[in-house]
Short mmCIF file of C-alpha atoms in Angstrom, two decimals:
data_model
loop_
_atom_site.label_atom_id
_atom_site.label_comp_id
_atom_site.label_asym_id
_atom_site.label_seq_id
_atom_site.Cartn_x
_atom_site.Cartn_y
_atom_site.Cartn_z
CA MET A 146 29.75 102.14 125.23
CA LYS A 147 32.91 103.90 124.12
CA HIS A 148 35.28 105.16 126.90
CA ASN A 149 37.08 108.28 126.25
CA LEU A 150 40.70 108.71 126.05
CA PHE A 151 43.27 111.70 125.34
CA LEU A 152 46.56 110.84 123.56
CA ILE A 153 49.59 113.17 124.03
CA ASP A 154 52.46 112.32 121.76
CA ASP A 155 54.43 114.43 119.25
CA HIS A 156 54.54 111.66 116.81
CA SER A 157 51.52 112.01 114.29
CA MET A 158 51.71 108.42 112.76
CA LEU A 159 51.76 106.79 116.15
CA ARG A 160 48.77 108.83 117.15
CA LYS A 161 46.85 107.91 114.07
CA GLY A 162 47.83 104.17 114.32
CA ILE A 163 46.87 103.97 118.16
CA SER A 164 43.60 105.81 117.43
CA ALA A 165 42.72 103.48 114.75
CA TYR A 166 43.46 100.52 116.34
CA LEU A 167 41.65 101.32 119.68
CA GLU A 168 38.45 102.68 117.92
CA GLU A 169 38.33 99.51 115.52
CA LYS A 170 39.31 96.78 117.99
CA THR A 171 38.18 98.06 121.44
CA TYR A 172 35.50 100.08 123.12
CA TRP A 173 38.14 102.93 123.71
CA GLN A 174 38.04 106.14 121.64
CA ILE A 175 40.47 109.10 121.22
CA THR A 176 38.53 112.39 122.01
CA GLY A 177 41.61 114.49 122.25
CA SER A 178 44.81 114.00 120.24
CA PHE A 179 47.73 116.61 121.04
CA THR A 180 51.49 117.10 120.20
CA ASP A 181 52.12 119.32 123.30
CA SER A 182 50.99 119.97 126.81
CA LYS A 183 49.64 123.30 126.22
CA ALA A 184 47.04 122.13 123.86
CA CYS A 185 46.02 119.19 126.26
CA ILE A 186 45.76 121.63 129.18
CA GLU A 187 43.76 124.23 127.37
CA GLU A 188 41.21 121.47 126.25
CA LEU A 189 40.88 119.98 129.87
CA GLN A 190 40.08 123.49 130.97
CA ARG A 191 37.45 124.11 128.21
CA LEU A 192 35.81 120.96 129.13
CA LYS A 193 35.75 121.89 132.95
CA LYS A 194 34.26 125.33 132.04
CA ARG A 195 31.28 124.06 130.15
CA ASN A 196 27.89 124.17 131.63
CA PRO A 197 27.05 121.42 132.07
CA PRO A 198 30.59 120.19 132.08
CA GLU A 199 31.59 117.78 128.97
CA PRO A 200 32.78 114.37 130.12
CA PHE A 201 36.50 114.23 130.79
CA PRO A 202 38.81 111.62 129.33
CA GLU A 203 39.00 108.57 131.67
CA ILE A 204 42.77 108.29 130.97
CA ALA A 205 45.39 110.42 129.31
CA ILE A 206 48.10 108.44 127.63
CA ILE A 207 51.20 110.53 127.76
CA ASP A 208 54.85 110.20 126.02
CA ILE A 209 57.66 111.14 128.30
CA GLN A 210 59.33 113.31 125.68
CA LEU A 211 56.99 115.73 123.89
CA GLY A 212 59.53 117.59 121.72
CA LYS A 213 61.65 119.86 124.09
CA GLU A 214 59.16 119.48 126.88
CA SER A 215 59.03 116.58 129.48
CA GLY A 216 55.74 114.54 129.57
CA PHE A 217 56.24 114.28 133.37
CA ASP A 218 55.60 118.16 133.61
CA LEU A 219 52.22 117.42 132.04
CA VAL A 220 51.64 114.57 134.41
CA SER A 221 52.07 116.79 137.37
CA HIS A 222 49.99 119.39 136.00
CA ILE A 223 46.95 116.99 135.35
CA LYS A 224 47.24 115.34 138.65
CA SER A 225 47.26 118.68 140.36
CA GLU A 226 44.25 120.46 138.44
CA PHE A 227 42.38 117.47 136.97
CA PRO A 228 42.83 114.41 139.51
CA GLN A 229 39.99 112.65 138.12
CA VAL A 230 42.00 111.87 134.90
CA LYS A 231 44.15 108.82 135.29
CA ILE A 232 47.61 108.60 133.52
CA VAL A 233 49.26 106.09 131.53
CA ILE A 234 52.92 106.87 130.43
CA TYR A 235 53.55 105.27 127.04
CA SER A 236 57.08 105.62 126.09
CA MET A 237 60.15 104.17 124.06
CA PHE A 238 62.40 105.11 127.52
CA ASP A 239 61.03 102.13 129.53
CA THR A 240 64.18 101.91 131.98
CA LEU A 241 63.82 101.66 135.76
CA GLY A 242 64.46 105.37 136.41
CA PHE A 243 61.37 106.41 134.32
CA LYS A 244 59.18 103.86 135.78
CA LEU A 245 59.79 105.03 139.44
CA GLN A 246 59.37 108.81 138.42
CA ALA A 247 56.02 108.04 136.95
CA LYS A 248 54.97 106.07 140.14
CA ASP A 249 56.03 109.03 142.18
CA LEU A 250 54.22 111.39 140.28
CA GLY A 251 51.07 109.34 140.39
CA ALA A 252 50.72 107.69 137.23
CA GLN A 253 48.55 104.56 137.31
CA GLY A 254 50.35 102.76 134.44
CA PHE A 255 53.54 102.70 132.43
CA ILE A 256 53.99 100.80 129.11
CA SER A 257 56.73 100.68 126.52
CA LYS A 258 56.10 101.45 123.11
CA ALA A 259 57.68 98.31 122.05
CA SER A 260 54.79 96.53 123.84
CA SER A 261 52.00 94.94 121.72
CA ASP A 262 48.63 96.59 121.21
CA GLU A 263 47.05 94.03 123.10
CA LYS A 264 49.16 94.93 126.19
CA LEU A 265 48.34 98.48 125.76
CA VAL A 266 44.65 97.55 125.96
CA THR A 267 45.25 95.49 128.97
CA CYS A 268 46.96 98.34 130.63
CA LEU A 269 44.04 100.66 129.70
CA ASN A 270 41.49 98.32 131.20
CA THR A 271 43.57 97.59 134.34
CA VAL A 272 43.66 101.54 135.09
CA LYS A 273 40.22 101.94 134.20
CA ASN A 274 39.06 99.39 136.64
CA GLY A 275 41.06 101.01 139.33
CA GLY A 276 44.30 99.00 139.32
CA THR A 277 47.77 99.93 138.17
CA TYR A 278 49.89 98.45 135.40
CA PHE A 279 53.55 98.71 135.35
CA GLU A 280 55.62 96.13 133.36
CA GLU A 281 57.61 93.92 135.68
CA ASN A 282 61.20 94.43 136.61
CA GLU A 283 63.82 91.53 136.49
CA PRO A 284 63.36 89.69 139.77
CA SER A 285 66.94 90.37 140.77
CA ILE A 286 66.73 93.95 139.89
CA GLN A 287 63.52 94.23 142.04
CA LYS A 288 65.20 92.59 144.97
CA GLU A 289 68.05 95.10 144.96
CA LEU A 290 65.33 97.87 144.47
CA ASP A 291 63.46 96.90 147.42
CA SER A 292 66.63 96.75 149.57
CA ILE A 293 67.45 100.42 148.76
CA VAL A 294 64.33 102.56 148.01
CA PRO A 295 62.87 102.23 151.56
CA PHE A 296 66.01 103.96 153.08
CA LEU A 297 65.80 106.86 150.62
CA LYS A 298 63.92 110.16 151.42
CA LEU A 299 61.85 111.95 148.76
CA ASN A 300 64.58 114.08 147.29
CA GLU A 301 67.09 111.28 147.49
CA ARG A 302 64.72 109.01 145.72
CA ARG A 303 64.20 111.73 143.12
CA VAL A 304 67.84 111.84 142.51
CA PHE A 305 68.13 108.18 142.38
CA GLU A 306 65.52 108.12 139.38
CA LEU A 307 67.25 110.82 137.49
CA VAL A 308 70.79 109.32 137.89
CA LEU A 309 69.11 106.11 136.45
CA GLN A 310 67.90 108.10 133.56
CA GLY A 311 71.35 109.07 132.68
CA LYS A 312 71.34 112.73 133.88
CA SER A 313 74.28 114.63 135.20
CA ASN A 314 74.53 116.35 138.41
CA ASP A 315 74.13 119.75 136.80
CA GLN A 316 71.02 118.59 134.92
CA ILE A 317 69.66 117.03 138.11
CA LYS A 318 70.28 120.39 140.01
CA ASP A 319 68.38 122.45 137.44
CA GLU A 320 65.55 120.01 137.47
CA LEU A 321 65.16 119.80 141.32
CA PHE A 322 66.07 123.46 142.13
CA LEU A 323 68.58 122.03 144.51
CA GLY A 324 72.30 122.96 145.23
CA LEU A 325 74.98 121.15 143.48
CA HIS A 326 76.82 120.25 146.68
CA THR A 327 73.60 118.66 147.99
CA ILE A 328 72.87 116.71 144.65
CA GLU A 329 76.73 115.20 145.08
CA ASN A 330 75.85 114.32 148.48
CA TYR A 331 72.80 112.40 147.56
CA VAL A 332 74.66 110.72 144.78
CA SER A 333 77.40 109.66 147.11
CA TYR A 334 74.87 108.22 149.71
CA ILE A 335 72.99 106.50 147.07
CA LEU A 336 76.13 104.71 145.48
CA ASN A 337 77.12 103.80 149.15
CA ILE A 338 73.95 102.16 149.96
CA SER A 339 73.65 100.27 146.54
CA ASN A 340 77.40 99.18 146.98
CA CYS A 341 78.33 100.86 143.66
CA LYS A 342 81.63 102.61 143.00
CA SER A 343 80.46 104.82 140.04
CA ARG A 344 77.44 106.02 138.46
CA LYS A 345 78.13 103.72 135.58
CA ALA A 346 77.98 100.81 137.97
CA LEU A 347 74.69 102.01 139.58
CA ILE A 348 73.07 102.43 136.03
CA ASN A 349 74.46 98.82 134.85
CA LYS A 350 73.04 97.27 138.12
CA PHE A 351 69.50 98.65 137.79
CA CYS A 352 68.93 99.06 133.94
#
């Protein structure tokens, strides 16, 4: 029996390559292939309105960057409106800040585009069976992370994630709808508890 997937990525050749590999080598099939969030959401809404409803995809594979859109916005929308659909992030941006954000938004998996096809299949199978699949961090980085994250409140954690993604205070302010002074205070606190004197030092420590 084939299992259904949606694939949302703005690179046509990648979508075709993944689709061909999965359908030839595995029991997965791409039943929806999209370049942007709008088309994906519209198709999910169409499936929901059908009577009787058509099968939803078990998993949506989502790239972080969809042209000028953020794939994380699509993750939030799907988790809110279609919680039965599991999420795997598949991206060239595989640094810690993106992994943490994916986890916080409820994604069940995160895998780098540099990973092998076999690892992607392992990720999909793990998520399908109720598990999570996030490629492991270096042990030293994970140890440092475990010593910091439990002390961060939700907004502080979000700022931490975005700083690790290389975003400026102004960019973080616009994304989180928080005041610049608040962001500056969060960044200062994060630098303090991580024993880092600068943003560059923080990024070098965790990425």
